[in-house]
Amino acid sequence: MRTCPETSLRVAAYAAADRPPGTGLGAAVVEFTNVSGQPCVLRGHPSVAGAGNGSPQKNVPLSVTRTGTASPVRVAPGGKAWVKLTFVQVQGEGDGYCESGAESVAYPSLVVGLPGSGAHQVALDEGLFAECDDKVTATPVSATKPN
């Protein structure tokens, strides 16, 4: 079965229900919906970059730690698949701080890519993607919605 081309996907992101304690977002779920009339396959772990100033041309690639074993996920027309991103959490109040001593960073949107399926700019319904240390932990694409 063919890999889902970039044009066949609508991508959205929202705060994960299960996330680490802290001031920032902590974790987000990225949802891929097949908007084509044909089934296709998504696979692998995502690449993730902060869209600097909301612009994908000013991407700041994040170091991705992969968790879990990746296997192809068949996505029917109108079907969905997901990845969960967990960030090094911002601590404290207000602008917050990073336990490492690094500056915390907040992105209005991320650029999330999957092998063979393009890179997609996504924003949250509310808030920003806040993180420390330019690191993110990512699950492989899954047919099961993460919490």
PDB file of C-alpha atoms in Angstrom:
ATOM      1  CA  MET A   1       0.000   0.000   0.000  1.00  0.00           C
ATOM      2  CA  ARG A   2       1.233   3.487  -0.808  1.00  0.00           C
ATOM      3  CA  THR A   3       2.602   5.890   1.781  1.00  0.00           C
ATOM      4  CA  CYS A   4       0.212   8.768   2.515  1.00  0.00           C
ATOM      5  CA  PRO A   5       1.369  11.724   0.425  1.00  0.00           C
ATOM      6  CA  GLU A   6       1.585  15.122   2.113  1.00  0.00           C
ATOM      7  CA  THR A   7      -1.459  16.397   0.211  1.00  0.00           C
ATOM      8  CA  SER A   8      -3.675  13.594   1.556  1.00  0.00           C
ATOM      9  CA  LEU A   9      -3.232  14.615   5.187  1.00  0.00           C
ATOM     10  CA  ARG A  10      -4.857  17.191   7.447  1.00  0.00           C
ATOM     11  CA  VAL A  11      -2.776  17.626  10.585  1.00  0.00           C
ATOM     12  CA  ALA A  12      -3.846  19.094  13.930  1.00  0.00           C
ATOM     13  CA  ALA A  13      -2.313  19.287  17.418  1.00  0.00           C
ATOM     14  CA  TYR A  14      -3.745  19.567  20.915  1.00  0.00           C
ATOM     15  CA  ALA A  15      -2.551  19.324  24.504  1.00  0.00           C
ATOM     16  CA  ALA A  16      -2.196  15.757  25.745  1.00  0.00           C
ATOM     17  CA  ALA A  17      -4.308  14.777  28.749  1.00  0.00           C
ATOM     18  CA  ASP A  18      -1.359  12.945  30.341  1.00  0.00           C
ATOM     19  CA  ARG A  19       1.603  15.303  30.615  1.00  0.00           C
ATOM     20  CA  PRO A  20       4.489  16.069  32.969  1.00  0.00           C
ATOM     21  CA  PRO A  21       4.084  18.686  35.709  1.00  0.00           C
ATOM     22  CA  GLY A  22       5.289  22.221  35.035  1.00  0.00           C
ATOM     23  CA  THR A  23       4.269  25.536  33.522  1.00  0.00           C
ATOM     24  CA  GLY A  24       4.526  24.709  29.826  1.00  0.00           C
ATOM     25  CA  LEU A  25       2.460  22.487  27.578  1.00  0.00           C
ATOM     26  CA  GLY A  26       4.507  19.407  28.501  1.00  0.00           C
ATOM     27  CA  ALA A  27       3.031  17.052  25.907  1.00  0.00           C
ATOM     28  CA  ALA A  28       0.984  17.306  22.744  1.00  0.00           C
ATOM     29  CA  VAL A  29      -0.829  14.867  20.491  1.00  0.00           C
ATOM     30  CA  VAL A  30      -0.472  15.341  16.740  1.00  0.00           C
ATOM     31  CA  GLU A  31      -3.390  13.933  14.756  1.00  0.00           C
ATOM     32  CA  PHE A  32      -3.077  12.950  11.078  1.00  0.00           C
ATOM     33  CA  THR A  33      -6.364  12.583   9.149  1.00  0.00           C
ATOM     34  CA  ASN A  34      -6.491  10.977   5.694  1.00  0.00           C
ATOM     35  CA  VAL A  35      -8.561  13.420   3.633  1.00  0.00           C
ATOM     36  CA  SER A  36      -8.107  11.501   0.380  1.00  0.00           C
ATOM     37  CA  GLY A  37     -10.473   8.903  -1.045  1.00  0.00           C
ATOM     38  CA  GLN A  38      -7.838   6.154  -0.884  1.00  0.00           C
ATOM     39  CA  PRO A  39      -6.349   4.204   2.028  1.00  0.00           C
ATOM     40  CA  CYS A  40      -2.666   4.817   2.630  1.00  0.00           C
ATOM     41  CA  VAL A  41       0.082   4.078   5.152  1.00  0.00           C
ATOM     42  CA  LEU A  42       1.869   6.265   7.695  1.00  0.00           C
ATOM     43  CA  ARG A  43       5.077   5.024   9.273  1.00  0.00           C
ATOM     44  CA  GLY A  44       7.939   5.852  11.554  1.00  0.00           C
ATOM     45  CA  HIS A  45       8.783   8.446  14.154  1.00  0.00           C
ATOM     46  CA  PRO A  46       8.291  12.134  13.421  1.00  0.00           C
ATOM     47  CA  SER A  47      10.855  14.814  12.875  1.00  0.00           C
ATOM     48  CA  VAL A  48      10.017  17.923  14.904  1.00  0.00           C
ATOM     49  CA  ALA A  49      11.094  21.540  14.570  1.00  0.00           C
ATOM     50  CA  GLY A  50       9.922  24.728  16.190  1.00  0.00           C
ATOM     51  CA  ALA A  51       8.705  27.183  13.554  1.00  0.00           C
ATOM     52  CA  GLY A  52      10.726  30.254  14.559  1.00  0.00           C
ATOM     53  CA  ASN A  53       8.438  33.296  14.717  1.00  0.00           C
ATOM     54  CA  GLY A  54       5.710  31.019  13.347  1.00  0.00           C
ATOM     55  CA  SER A  55       7.620  30.700  10.082  1.00  0.00           C
ATOM     56  CA  PRO A  56       8.624  27.247   8.791  1.00  0.00           C
ATOM     57  CA  GLN A  57      11.510  28.929   6.920  1.00  0.00           C
ATOM     58  CA  LYS A  58      13.046  29.743  10.331  1.00  0.00           C
ATOM     59  CA  ASN A  59      12.786  26.203  11.721  1.00  0.00           C
ATOM     60  CA  VAL A  60      14.680  25.237  14.851  1.00  0.00           C
ATOM     61  CA  PRO A  61      15.112  21.435  14.677  1.00  0.00           C
ATOM     62  CA  LEU A  62      14.499  19.676  17.981  1.00  0.00           C
ATOM     63  CA  SER A  63      16.487  16.627  19.035  1.00  0.00           C
ATOM     64  CA  VAL A  64      13.992  13.728  18.923  1.00  0.00           C
ATOM     65  CA  THR A  65      14.293  10.795  21.314  1.00  0.00           C
ATOM     66  CA  ARG A  66      12.318   7.908  19.825  1.00  0.00           C
ATOM     67  CA  THR A  67      10.228   5.638  22.039  1.00  0.00           C
ATOM     68  CA  GLY A  68       8.448   2.455  21.031  1.00  0.00           C
ATOM     69  CA  THR A  69       8.744   0.314  17.936  1.00  0.00           C
ATOM     70  CA  ALA A  70       7.538   1.760  14.662  1.00  0.00           C
ATOM     71  CA  SER A  71       5.327  -0.286  12.355  1.00  0.00           C
ATOM     72  CA  PRO A  72       3.237   0.813   9.353  1.00  0.00           C
ATOM     73  CA  VAL A  73      -0.255   2.116  10.151  1.00  0.00           C
ATOM     74  CA  ARG A  74      -2.984   1.765   7.523  1.00  0.00           C
ATOM     75  CA  VAL A  75      -5.212   4.844   7.458  1.00  0.00           C
ATOM     76  CA  ALA A  76      -8.577   4.495   5.706  1.00  0.00           C
ATOM     77  CA  PRO A  77     -10.203   7.479   3.982  1.00  0.00           C
ATOM     78  CA  GLY A  78     -11.362   9.751   6.820  1.00  0.00           C
ATOM     79  CA  GLY A  79      -9.313   7.686   9.286  1.00  0.00           C
ATOM     80  CA  LYS A  80      -6.792   9.001  11.785  1.00  0.00           C
ATOM     81  CA  ALA A  81      -3.370   8.170  13.207  1.00  0.00           C
ATOM     82  CA  TRP A  82      -1.437   9.883  15.986  1.00  0.00           C
ATOM     83  CA  VAL A  83       1.944  10.622  17.524  1.00  0.00           C
ATOM     84  CA  LYS A  84       2.576  11.965  21.018  1.00  0.00           C
ATOM     85  CA  LEU A  85       5.287  14.523  21.668  1.00  0.00           C
ATOM     86  CA  THR A  86       6.608  15.058  25.208  1.00  0.00           C
ATOM     87  CA  PHE A  87       8.787  18.106  25.815  1.00  0.00           C
ATOM     88  CA  VAL A  88      11.412  18.893  28.438  1.00  0.00           C
ATOM     89  CA  GLN A  89       9.010  20.775  30.667  1.00  0.00           C
ATOM     90  CA  VAL A  90       9.216  24.441  31.604  1.00  0.00           C
ATOM     91  CA  GLN A  91       9.086  24.899  35.388  1.00  0.00           C
ATOM     92  CA  GLY A  92       7.871  27.728  37.618  1.00  0.00           C
ATOM     93  CA  GLU A  93       5.427  30.560  37.015  1.00  0.00           C
ATOM     94  CA  GLY A  94       5.188  33.320  34.415  1.00  0.00           C
ATOM     95  CA  ASP A  95       7.903  32.929  31.815  1.00  0.00           C
ATOM     96  CA  GLY A  96       9.182  29.876  33.683  1.00  0.00           C
ATOM     97  CA  TYR A  97      12.654  28.409  33.705  1.00  0.00           C
ATOM     98  CA  CYS A  98      14.513  25.313  32.591  1.00  0.00           C
ATOM     99  CA  GLU A  99      16.031  23.034  35.212  1.00  0.00           C
ATOM    100  CA  SER A 100      19.123  22.754  32.982  1.00  0.00           C
ATOM    101  CA  GLY A 101      19.649  26.530  33.167  1.00  0.00           C
ATOM    102  CA  ALA A 102      18.898  26.953  29.455  1.00  0.00           C
ATOM    103  CA  GLU A 103      16.385  29.542  28.274  1.00  0.00           C
ATOM    104  CA  SER A 104      12.846  28.254  27.833  1.00  0.00           C
ATOM    105  CA  VAL A 105      11.446  28.649  24.328  1.00  0.00           C
ATOM    106  CA  ALA A 106       7.836  28.977  23.158  1.00  0.00           C
ATOM    107  CA  TYR A 107       6.836  28.312  19.555  1.00  0.00           C
ATOM    108  CA  PRO A 108       3.500  29.384  18.041  1.00  0.00           C
ATOM    109  CA  SER A 109       3.694  26.319  15.791  1.00  0.00           C
ATOM    110  CA  LEU A 110       5.752  23.228  15.070  1.00  0.00           C
ATOM    111  CA  VAL A 111       6.748  21.559  11.833  1.00  0.00           C
ATOM    112  CA  VAL A 112       6.118  17.814  12.198  1.00  0.00           C
ATOM    113  CA  GLY A 113       7.206  15.383   9.490  1.00  0.00           C
ATOM    114  CA  LEU A 114       6.740  11.672   8.847  1.00  0.00           C
ATOM    115  CA  PRO A 115       8.889   9.614   6.455  1.00  0.00           C
ATOM    116  CA  GLY A 116       7.490   9.912   2.929  1.00  0.00           C
ATOM    117  CA  SER A 117       4.479  11.976   4.081  1.00  0.00           C
ATOM    118  CA  GLY A 118       5.911  15.483   4.130  1.00  0.00           C
ATOM    119  CA  ALA A 119       6.315  18.098   6.829  1.00  0.00           C
ATOM    120  CA  HIS A 120       3.261  19.823   8.274  1.00  0.00           C
ATOM    121  CA  GLN A 121       3.045  23.087  10.216  1.00  0.00           C
ATOM    122  CA  VAL A 122       0.696  22.722  13.194  1.00  0.00           C
ATOM    123  CA  ALA A 123      -0.456  25.069  15.941  1.00  0.00           C
ATOM    124  CA  LEU A 124      -2.452  24.429  19.084  1.00  0.00           C
ATOM    125  CA  ASP A 125      -6.054  25.600  19.430  1.00  0.00           C
ATOM    126  CA  GLU A 126      -4.887  27.580  22.457  1.00  0.00           C
ATOM    127  CA  GLY A 127      -1.422  28.398  23.709  1.00  0.00           C
ATOM    128  CA  LEU A 128       2.120  27.799  22.563  1.00  0.00           C
ATOM    129  CA  PHE A 129       4.502  24.862  22.387  1.00  0.00           C
ATOM    130  CA  ALA A 130       6.857  25.634  25.307  1.00  0.00           C
ATOM    131  CA  GLU A 131       9.976  23.571  25.865  1.00  0.00           C
ATOM    132  CA  CYS A 132      13.472  23.447  27.309  1.00  0.00           C
ATOM    133  CA  ASP A 133      16.761  22.204  25.870  1.00  0.00           C
ATOM    134  CA  ASP A 134      15.465  21.817  22.256  1.00  0.00           C
ATOM    135  CA  LYS A 135      14.534  18.190  22.989  1.00  0.00           C
ATOM    136  CA  VAL A 136      11.356  16.196  22.474  1.00  0.00           C
ATOM    137  CA  THR A 137      10.425  12.549  23.035  1.00  0.00           C
ATOM    138  CA  ALA A 138       8.203  11.098  20.302  1.00  0.00           C
ATOM    139  CA  THR A 139       6.147   7.948  19.916  1.00  0.00           C
ATOM    140  CA  PRO A 140       5.950   6.286  16.506  1.00  0.00           C
ATOM    141  CA  VAL A 141       2.818   6.862  14.472  1.00  0.00           C
ATOM    142  CA  SER A 142      -0.011   4.797  15.967  1.00  0.00           C
ATOM    143  CA  ALA A 143      -3.545   3.718  15.107  1.00  0.00           C
ATOM    144  CA  THR A 144      -4.388   4.126  18.822  1.00  0.00           C
ATOM    145  CA  LYS A 145      -5.067   7.634  20.108  1.00  0.00           C
ATOM    146  CA  PRO A 146      -2.621   8.444  22.964  1.00  0.00           C
ATOM    147  CA  ASN A 147      -3.740  10.236  26.123  1.00  0.00           C
TER     148      ASN A 147
END
